[in-house]
Amino acid sequence: MDANLDSKTVARNLWQDSMRDGLMEMLLGAYFLLTGICIQADMTALFIVFIAFFPALAKKMKERFTYPRIGYMRFPDRDSNPGRRIVAALLAAGIAVALVTALARSGEWTQMLYKWVPLIPALTLAAGLSFIAQKTGFARHYVMAVFSLVAGFAVPFVDLPGKLDNVALYLFVTGPVFLVWGAAIFVRFMRTYPIRAEETQ
């Protein structure tokens, strides 16, 4: 029993350390903003580029800022890295939006359907954040999950003319919030865990 409790404690500590720096929230916000800009500029093909680029950027930033401060965390084989789950959630959202774009049709029913498309990334993101919240115990991920759902349900009630304007609006609402929140967490992380002088020599 004690061994089981210790195993759960170690797993939670690993999850907390992996999310302590706020990079996931910051990069997620940046991804949403750039995706929204691409939708408005009719460059939805860049979704694939962003999906491939952001995981590599997250890895580089962790190697540069996170690991030198709190060490390198490796998850057991049975417990996958949360970064991969976030990427999977983003991939699902990107594919959903891309499919909607490819299957564009005219008509009143289709226009109504497009208005509710923001629910797809909202629900996907909320599910991913709730999963992470259960693993880390960080309340901020529950708050972000609720915020994602509220935005996803509220945006469709805004009357916008373009088919994907509601999707772009959802991204423009959630993106800055996640970006600023993540940046604030990142700055606090950098101040709380400075690199010791002897480690830089």
PDB file of C-alpha atoms in Angstrom, residues 5-154:
ATOM      1  CA  LEU A   5       1.090   5.646  -2.529  1.00  0.00           C
ATOM      2  CA  ASP A   6       4.739   6.458  -3.138  1.00  0.00           C
ATOM      3  CA  SER A   7       4.339   5.584  -6.809  1.00  0.00           C
ATOM      4  CA  LYS A   8       1.363   7.925  -7.119  1.00  0.00           C
ATOM      5  CA  THR A   9       3.274  10.694  -5.334  1.00  0.00           C
ATOM      6  CA  VAL A  10       6.259  10.316  -7.633  1.00  0.00           C
ATOM      7  CA  ALA A  11       4.009  10.340 -10.706  1.00  0.00           C
ATOM      8  CA  ARG A  12       2.220  13.491  -9.521  1.00  0.00           C
ATOM      9  CA  ASN A  13       5.527  15.206  -8.785  1.00  0.00           C
ATOM     10  CA  LEU A  14       6.715  14.384 -12.298  1.00  0.00           C
ATOM     11  CA  TRP A  15       3.557  15.812 -13.825  1.00  0.00           C
ATOM     12  CA  GLN A  16       3.791  18.937 -11.687  1.00  0.00           C
ATOM     13  CA  ASP A  17       7.426  19.506 -12.652  1.00  0.00           C
ATOM     14  CA  SER A  18       6.597  19.043 -16.335  1.00  0.00           C
ATOM     15  CA  MET A  19       3.886  21.741 -16.132  1.00  0.00           C
ATOM     16  CA  ARG A  20       5.492  24.057 -13.596  1.00  0.00           C
ATOM     17  CA  ASP A  21       7.108  26.367 -16.166  1.00  0.00           C
ATOM     18  CA  GLY A  22       3.916  27.524 -17.938  1.00  0.00           C
ATOM     19  CA  LEU A  23       5.388  26.818 -21.384  1.00  0.00           C
ATOM     20  CA  MET A  24       2.456  24.642 -22.387  1.00  0.00           C
ATOM     21  CA  GLU A  25      -0.035  27.428 -21.724  1.00  0.00           C
ATOM     22  CA  MET A  26       2.150  30.083 -23.337  1.00  0.00           C
ATOM     23  CA  LEU A  27       2.801  28.100 -26.518  1.00  0.00           C
ATOM     24  CA  LEU A  28      -0.818  27.003 -26.711  1.00  0.00           C
ATOM     25  CA  GLY A  29      -1.907  30.638 -26.624  1.00  0.00           C
ATOM     26  CA  ALA A  30       0.612  31.545 -29.319  1.00  0.00           C
ATOM     27  CA  TYR A  31      -0.583  28.612 -31.446  1.00  0.00           C
ATOM     28  CA  PHE A  32      -4.200  29.718 -31.150  1.00  0.00           C
ATOM     29  CA  LEU A  33      -3.379  33.301 -32.085  1.00  0.00           C
ATOM     30  CA  LEU A  34      -1.332  32.309 -35.130  1.00  0.00           C
ATOM     31  CA  THR A  35      -4.005  29.845 -36.222  1.00  0.00           C
ATOM     32  CA  GLY A  36      -6.682  32.513 -35.921  1.00  0.00           C
ATOM     33  CA  ILE A  37      -4.592  34.869 -38.023  1.00  0.00           C
ATOM     34  CA  CYS A  38      -4.145  32.163 -40.670  1.00  0.00           C
ATOM     35  CA  ILE A  39      -7.891  31.564 -40.794  1.00  0.00           C
ATOM     36  CA  GLN A  40      -8.582  35.243 -41.298  1.00  0.00           C
ATOM     37  CA  ALA A  41      -5.866  35.418 -43.968  1.00  0.00           C
ATOM     38  CA  ASP A  42      -7.181  32.312 -45.780  1.00  0.00           C
ATOM     39  CA  MET A  43      -3.962  30.390 -45.101  1.00  0.00           C
ATOM     40  CA  THR A  44      -5.416  27.383 -43.299  1.00  0.00           C
ATOM     41  CA  ALA A  45      -2.771  25.075 -44.819  1.00  0.00           C
ATOM     42  CA  LEU A  46      -0.312  26.482 -42.282  1.00  0.00           C
ATOM     43  CA  PHE A  47      -2.081  24.411 -39.603  1.00  0.00           C
ATOM     44  CA  ILE A  48       0.154  21.488 -40.517  1.00  0.00           C
ATOM     45  CA  VAL A  49       3.282  23.620 -40.288  1.00  0.00           C
ATOM     46  CA  PHE A  50       2.332  24.881 -36.833  1.00  0.00           C
ATOM     47  CA  ILE A  51       1.513  21.383 -35.588  1.00  0.00           C
ATOM     48  CA  ALA A  52       4.952  20.177 -36.660  1.00  0.00           C
ATOM     49  CA  PHE A  53       6.786  23.283 -35.433  1.00  0.00           C
ATOM     50  CA  PHE A  54       5.407  23.867 -31.934  1.00  0.00           C
ATOM     51  CA  PRO A  55       6.397  20.510 -30.319  1.00  0.00           C
ATOM     52  CA  ALA A  56       9.982  21.056 -31.464  1.00  0.00           C
ATOM     53  CA  LEU A  57       9.890  24.618 -30.122  1.00  0.00           C
ATOM     54  CA  ALA A  58       8.530  23.400 -26.776  1.00  0.00           C
ATOM     55  CA  LYS A  59      11.321  20.836 -26.510  1.00  0.00           C
ATOM     56  CA  LYS A  60      13.997  23.435 -27.267  1.00  0.00           C
ATOM     57  CA  MET A  61      12.581  25.877 -24.731  1.00  0.00           C
ATOM     58  CA  LYS A  62      12.452  23.227 -22.027  1.00  0.00           C
ATOM     59  CA  GLU A  63      16.050  22.276 -22.753  1.00  0.00           C
ATOM     60  CA  ARG A  64      17.066  25.939 -22.587  1.00  0.00           C
ATOM     61  CA  PHE A  65      15.047  27.184 -19.604  1.00  0.00           C
ATOM     62  CA  THR A  66      13.392  24.347 -17.660  1.00  0.00           C
ATOM     63  CA  TYR A  67      15.816  21.449 -17.386  1.00  0.00           C
ATOM     64  CA  PRO A  68      18.783  23.558 -16.160  1.00  0.00           C
ATOM     65  CA  ARG A  69      16.599  24.768 -13.265  1.00  0.00           C
ATOM     66  CA  ILE A  70      14.657  21.740 -12.051  1.00  0.00           C
ATOM     67  CA  GLY A  71      16.292  18.887 -13.926  1.00  0.00           C
ATOM     68  CA  TYR A  72      15.153  16.544 -16.653  1.00  0.00           C
ATOM     69  CA  MET A  73      11.934  14.611 -16.006  1.00  0.00           C
ATOM     70  CA  ARG A  74      11.279  11.310 -17.717  1.00  0.00           C
ATOM     71  CA  PHE A  75       7.915   9.633 -17.401  1.00  0.00           C
ATOM     72  CA  PRO A  76       7.552   5.859 -16.997  1.00  0.00           C
ATOM     73  CA  ASP A  77       6.678   3.999 -20.179  1.00  0.00           C
ATOM     74  CA  ARG A  78       3.168   3.352 -18.916  1.00  0.00           C
ATOM     75  CA  ASP A  79       2.532   7.077 -18.377  1.00  0.00           C
ATOM     76  CA  SER A  80       3.046   9.067 -21.544  1.00  0.00           C
ATOM     77  CA  ASN A  81       4.451  12.571 -21.571  1.00  0.00           C
ATOM     78  CA  PRO A  82       1.685  15.200 -21.182  1.00  0.00           C
ATOM     79  CA  GLY A  83       3.238  17.245 -23.965  1.00  0.00           C
ATOM     80  CA  ARG A  84       2.319  14.506 -26.410  1.00  0.00           C
ATOM     81  CA  ARG A  85      -1.268  14.582 -25.222  1.00  0.00           C
ATOM     82  CA  ILE A  86      -1.424  18.335 -25.708  1.00  0.00           C
ATOM     83  CA  VAL A  87      -0.025  17.925 -29.222  1.00  0.00           C
ATOM     84  CA  ALA A  88      -2.624  15.230 -29.893  1.00  0.00           C
ATOM     85  CA  ALA A  89      -5.368  17.591 -28.705  1.00  0.00           C
ATOM     86  CA  LEU A  90      -4.069  20.368 -30.943  1.00  0.00           C
ATOM     87  CA  LEU A  91      -3.817  17.944 -33.840  1.00  0.00           C
ATOM     88  CA  ALA A  92      -7.419  16.866 -33.351  1.00  0.00           C
ATOM     89  CA  ALA A  93      -8.567  20.477 -33.261  1.00  0.00           C
ATOM     90  CA  GLY A  94      -6.526  21.352 -36.341  1.00  0.00           C
ATOM     91  CA  ILE A  95      -7.830  18.370 -38.300  1.00  0.00           C
ATOM     92  CA  ALA A  96     -11.396  19.221 -37.336  1.00  0.00           C
ATOM     93  CA  VAL A  97     -11.052  22.798 -38.558  1.00  0.00           C
ATOM     94  CA  ALA A  98      -9.277  21.655 -41.734  1.00  0.00           C
ATOM     95  CA  LEU A  99     -12.055  19.161 -42.491  1.00  0.00           C
ATOM     96  CA  VAL A 100     -14.672  21.832 -42.039  1.00  0.00           C
ATOM     97  CA  THR A 101     -12.774  24.047 -44.469  1.00  0.00           C
ATOM     98  CA  ALA A 102     -12.419  21.265 -47.044  1.00  0.00           C
ATOM     99  CA  LEU A 103     -16.085  20.286 -46.854  1.00  0.00           C
ATOM    100  CA  ALA A 104     -17.396  23.809 -47.245  1.00  0.00           C
ATOM    101  CA  ARG A 105     -20.906  23.971 -48.618  1.00  0.00           C
ATOM    102  CA  SER A 106     -23.485  26.674 -49.099  1.00  0.00           C
ATOM    103  CA  GLY A 107     -26.845  26.819 -47.417  1.00  0.00           C
ATOM    104  CA  GLU A 108     -28.555  27.998 -44.245  1.00  0.00           C
ATOM    105  CA  TRP A 109     -28.088  24.678 -42.406  1.00  0.00           C
ATOM    106  CA  THR A 110     -24.388  24.587 -43.212  1.00  0.00           C
ATOM    107  CA  GLN A 111     -23.950  28.168 -42.048  1.00  0.00           C
ATOM    108  CA  MET A 112     -25.555  27.271 -38.719  1.00  0.00           C
ATOM    109  CA  LEU A 113     -23.254  24.252 -38.441  1.00  0.00           C
ATOM    110  CA  TYR A 114     -20.207  26.430 -38.996  1.00  0.00           C
ATOM    111  CA  LYS A 115     -21.269  28.718 -36.176  1.00  0.00           C
ATOM    112  CA  TRP A 116     -20.981  25.805 -33.724  1.00  0.00           C
ATOM    113  CA  VAL A 117     -17.658  24.495 -35.004  1.00  0.00           C
ATOM    114  CA  PRO A 118     -15.775  26.259 -32.135  1.00  0.00           C
ATOM    115  CA  LEU A 119     -17.235  23.634 -29.825  1.00  0.00           C
ATOM    116  CA  ILE A 120     -14.897  21.058 -31.377  1.00  0.00           C
ATOM    117  CA  PRO A 121     -11.615  22.649 -30.248  1.00  0.00           C
ATOM    118  CA  ALA A 122     -13.284  23.893 -27.046  1.00  0.00           C
ATOM    119  CA  LEU A 123     -14.381  20.416 -25.962  1.00  0.00           C
ATOM    120  CA  THR A 124     -11.112  18.823 -27.076  1.00  0.00           C
ATOM    121  CA  LEU A 125      -9.035  21.381 -25.196  1.00  0.00           C
ATOM    122  CA  ALA A 126     -11.224  21.163 -22.095  1.00  0.00           C
ATOM    123  CA  ALA A 127     -10.861  17.372 -22.047  1.00  0.00           C
ATOM    124  CA  GLY A 128      -7.075  17.600 -22.396  1.00  0.00           C
ATOM    125  CA  LEU A 129      -6.749  20.253 -19.694  1.00  0.00           C
ATOM    126  CA  SER A 130      -9.012  18.306 -17.333  1.00  0.00           C
ATOM    127  CA  PHE A 131      -6.847  15.237 -17.804  1.00  0.00           C
ATOM    128  CA  ILE A 132      -3.718  17.247 -17.016  1.00  0.00           C
ATOM    129  CA  ALA A 133      -5.419  18.827 -13.994  1.00  0.00           C
ATOM    130  CA  GLN A 134      -6.162  15.365 -12.601  1.00  0.00           C
ATOM    131  CA  LYS A 135      -2.524  14.404 -13.020  1.00  0.00           C
ATOM    132  CA  THR A 136      -0.940  17.596 -11.662  1.00  0.00           C
ATOM    133  CA  GLY A 137      -3.512  18.787  -9.150  1.00  0.00           C
ATOM    134  CA  PHE A 138      -2.984  22.344 -10.437  1.00  0.00           C
ATOM    135  CA  ALA A 139      -6.235  24.303 -10.198  1.00  0.00           C
ATOM    136  CA  ARG A 140      -5.258  26.548 -13.092  1.00  0.00           C
ATOM    137  CA  HIS A 141      -5.813  23.757 -15.587  1.00  0.00           C
ATOM    138  CA  TYR A 142      -9.394  23.272 -14.359  1.00  0.00           C
ATOM    139  CA  VAL A 143      -9.953  27.029 -14.694  1.00  0.00           C
ATOM    140  CA  MET A 144      -8.569  26.968 -18.237  1.00  0.00           C
ATOM    141  CA  ALA A 145     -10.777  24.000 -19.115  1.00  0.00           C
ATOM    142  CA  VAL A 146     -13.876  25.838 -17.889  1.00  0.00           C
ATOM    143  CA  PHE A 147     -12.815  28.999 -19.723  1.00  0.00           C
ATOM    144  CA  SER A 148     -12.379  27.008 -22.941  1.00  0.00           C
ATOM    145  CA  LEU A 149     -15.882  25.560 -22.603  1.00  0.00           C
ATOM    146  CA  VAL A 150     -17.474  28.924 -21.816  1.00  0.00           C
ATOM    147  CA  ALA A 151     -15.783  30.529 -24.815  1.00  0.00           C
ATOM    148  CA  GLY A 152     -16.722  27.597 -27.047  1.00  0.00           C
ATOM    149  CA  PHE A 153     -20.406  27.876 -26.125  1.00  0.00           C
ATOM    150  CA  ALA A 154     -20.512  31.697 -26.144  1.00  0.00           C
TER     151      ALA A 154
END
